[in-house]
Short mmCIF file of C-alpha atoms in Angstrom, two decimals:
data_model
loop_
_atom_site.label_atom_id
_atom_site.label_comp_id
_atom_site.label_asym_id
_atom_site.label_seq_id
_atom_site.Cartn_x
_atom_site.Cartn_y
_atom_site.Cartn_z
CA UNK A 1015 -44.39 93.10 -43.22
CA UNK A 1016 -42.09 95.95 -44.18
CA UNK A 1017 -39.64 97.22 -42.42
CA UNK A 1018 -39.05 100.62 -41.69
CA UNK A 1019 -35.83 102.61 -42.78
CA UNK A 1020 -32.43 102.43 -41.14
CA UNK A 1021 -30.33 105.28 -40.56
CA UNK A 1022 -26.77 104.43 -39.37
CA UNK A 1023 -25.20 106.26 -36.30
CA UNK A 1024 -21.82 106.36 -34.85
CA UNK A 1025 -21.71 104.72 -31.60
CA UNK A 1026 -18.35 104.85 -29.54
CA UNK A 1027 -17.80 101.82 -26.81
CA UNK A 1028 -15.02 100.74 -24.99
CA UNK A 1029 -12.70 98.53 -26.93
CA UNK A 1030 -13.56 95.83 -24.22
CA UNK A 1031 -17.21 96.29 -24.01
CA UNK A 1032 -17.18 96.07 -27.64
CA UNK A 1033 -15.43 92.90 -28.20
CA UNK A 1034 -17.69 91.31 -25.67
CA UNK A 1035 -20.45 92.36 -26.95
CA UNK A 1036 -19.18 91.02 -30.67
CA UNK A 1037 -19.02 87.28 -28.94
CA UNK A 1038 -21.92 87.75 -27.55
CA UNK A 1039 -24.14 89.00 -30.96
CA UNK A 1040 -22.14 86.04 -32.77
CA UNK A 1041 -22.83 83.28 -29.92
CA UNK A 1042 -26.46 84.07 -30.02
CA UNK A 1043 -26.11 84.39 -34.63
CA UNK A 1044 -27.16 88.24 -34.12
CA UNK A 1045 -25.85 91.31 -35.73
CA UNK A 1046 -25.03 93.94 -33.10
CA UNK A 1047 -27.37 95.85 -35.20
CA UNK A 1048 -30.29 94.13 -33.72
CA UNK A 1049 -29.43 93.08 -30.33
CA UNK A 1050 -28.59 96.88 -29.99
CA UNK A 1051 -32.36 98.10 -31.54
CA UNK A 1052 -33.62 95.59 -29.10
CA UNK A 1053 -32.07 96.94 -25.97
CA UNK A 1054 -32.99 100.30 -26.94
CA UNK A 1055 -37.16 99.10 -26.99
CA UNK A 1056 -36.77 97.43 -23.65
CA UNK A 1057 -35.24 100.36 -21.87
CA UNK A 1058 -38.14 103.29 -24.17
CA UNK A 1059 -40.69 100.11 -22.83
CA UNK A 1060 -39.41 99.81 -19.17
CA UNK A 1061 -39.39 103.75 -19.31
CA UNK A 1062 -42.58 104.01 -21.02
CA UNK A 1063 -43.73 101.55 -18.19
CA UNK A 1064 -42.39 103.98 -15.50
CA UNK A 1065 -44.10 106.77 -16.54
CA UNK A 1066 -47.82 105.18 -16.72
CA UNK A 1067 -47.28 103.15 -13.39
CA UNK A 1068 -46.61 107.16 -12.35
CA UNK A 1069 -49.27 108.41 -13.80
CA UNK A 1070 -51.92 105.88 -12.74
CA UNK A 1071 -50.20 106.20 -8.66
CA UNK A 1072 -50.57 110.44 -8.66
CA UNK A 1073 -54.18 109.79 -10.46
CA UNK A 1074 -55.16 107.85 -7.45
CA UNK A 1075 -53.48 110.43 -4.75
CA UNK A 1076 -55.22 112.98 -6.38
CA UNK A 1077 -58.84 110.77 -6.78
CA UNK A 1078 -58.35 109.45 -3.24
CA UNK A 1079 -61.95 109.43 -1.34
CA UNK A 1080 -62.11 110.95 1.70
CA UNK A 1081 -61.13 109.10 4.45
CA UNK A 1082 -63.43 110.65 6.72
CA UNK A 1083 -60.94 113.64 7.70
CA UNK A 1084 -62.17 116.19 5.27
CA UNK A 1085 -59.04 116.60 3.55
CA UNK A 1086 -57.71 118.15 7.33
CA UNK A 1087 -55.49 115.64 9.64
CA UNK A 1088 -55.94 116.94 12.92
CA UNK A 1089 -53.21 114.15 14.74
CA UNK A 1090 -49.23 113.67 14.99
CA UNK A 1091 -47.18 110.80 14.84
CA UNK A 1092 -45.97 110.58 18.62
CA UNK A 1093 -50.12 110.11 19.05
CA UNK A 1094 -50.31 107.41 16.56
CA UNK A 1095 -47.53 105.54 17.59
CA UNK A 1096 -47.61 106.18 22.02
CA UNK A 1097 -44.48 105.07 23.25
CA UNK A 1098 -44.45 103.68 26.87
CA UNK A 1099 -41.90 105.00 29.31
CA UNK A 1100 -40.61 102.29 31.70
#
């Protein structure tokens, strides 16, 4: 399978960060290059994730069946949850 084109970018890390991260690539035999492109697909995925779970939760607000109420809620809190004076 081919892979698609590079382009190189200019990436500016804390001298720290970035010499942990260089242990790290070569501990694991990894360019930077890749463990990098791979963080970047699990945070678009997780994010891509997020939105759909979003989605799918206002779809069913929005598709909710009625409940009975006609859309109209006719109580208040204080008479759903009575509180007993002693």
């Amino acid at each position: 399978m081919k892979k698609p084109p590079h382009k190189n970018v200019t990436l500016s890390l804390p001298e720290p960060l970035l010499r942990r991260f260089r242990v790290y690539a070569a501990a694991r035999n990894e360019s930077m290059t890749s463990l990098m492109a791979e963080a970047i697909r699990n945070i678009l995925e997780k994010d891509g994730e997020t939105a759909r779970a979003r989605r799918r939760f206002l779809d069913r607000i929005r598709n909710a069946p009625d409940r009975g109420t006609g859309g109209q809620i006719d109580w208040r809190r204080e008479d759903l949850h009575e509180r007993r004076i002693r």
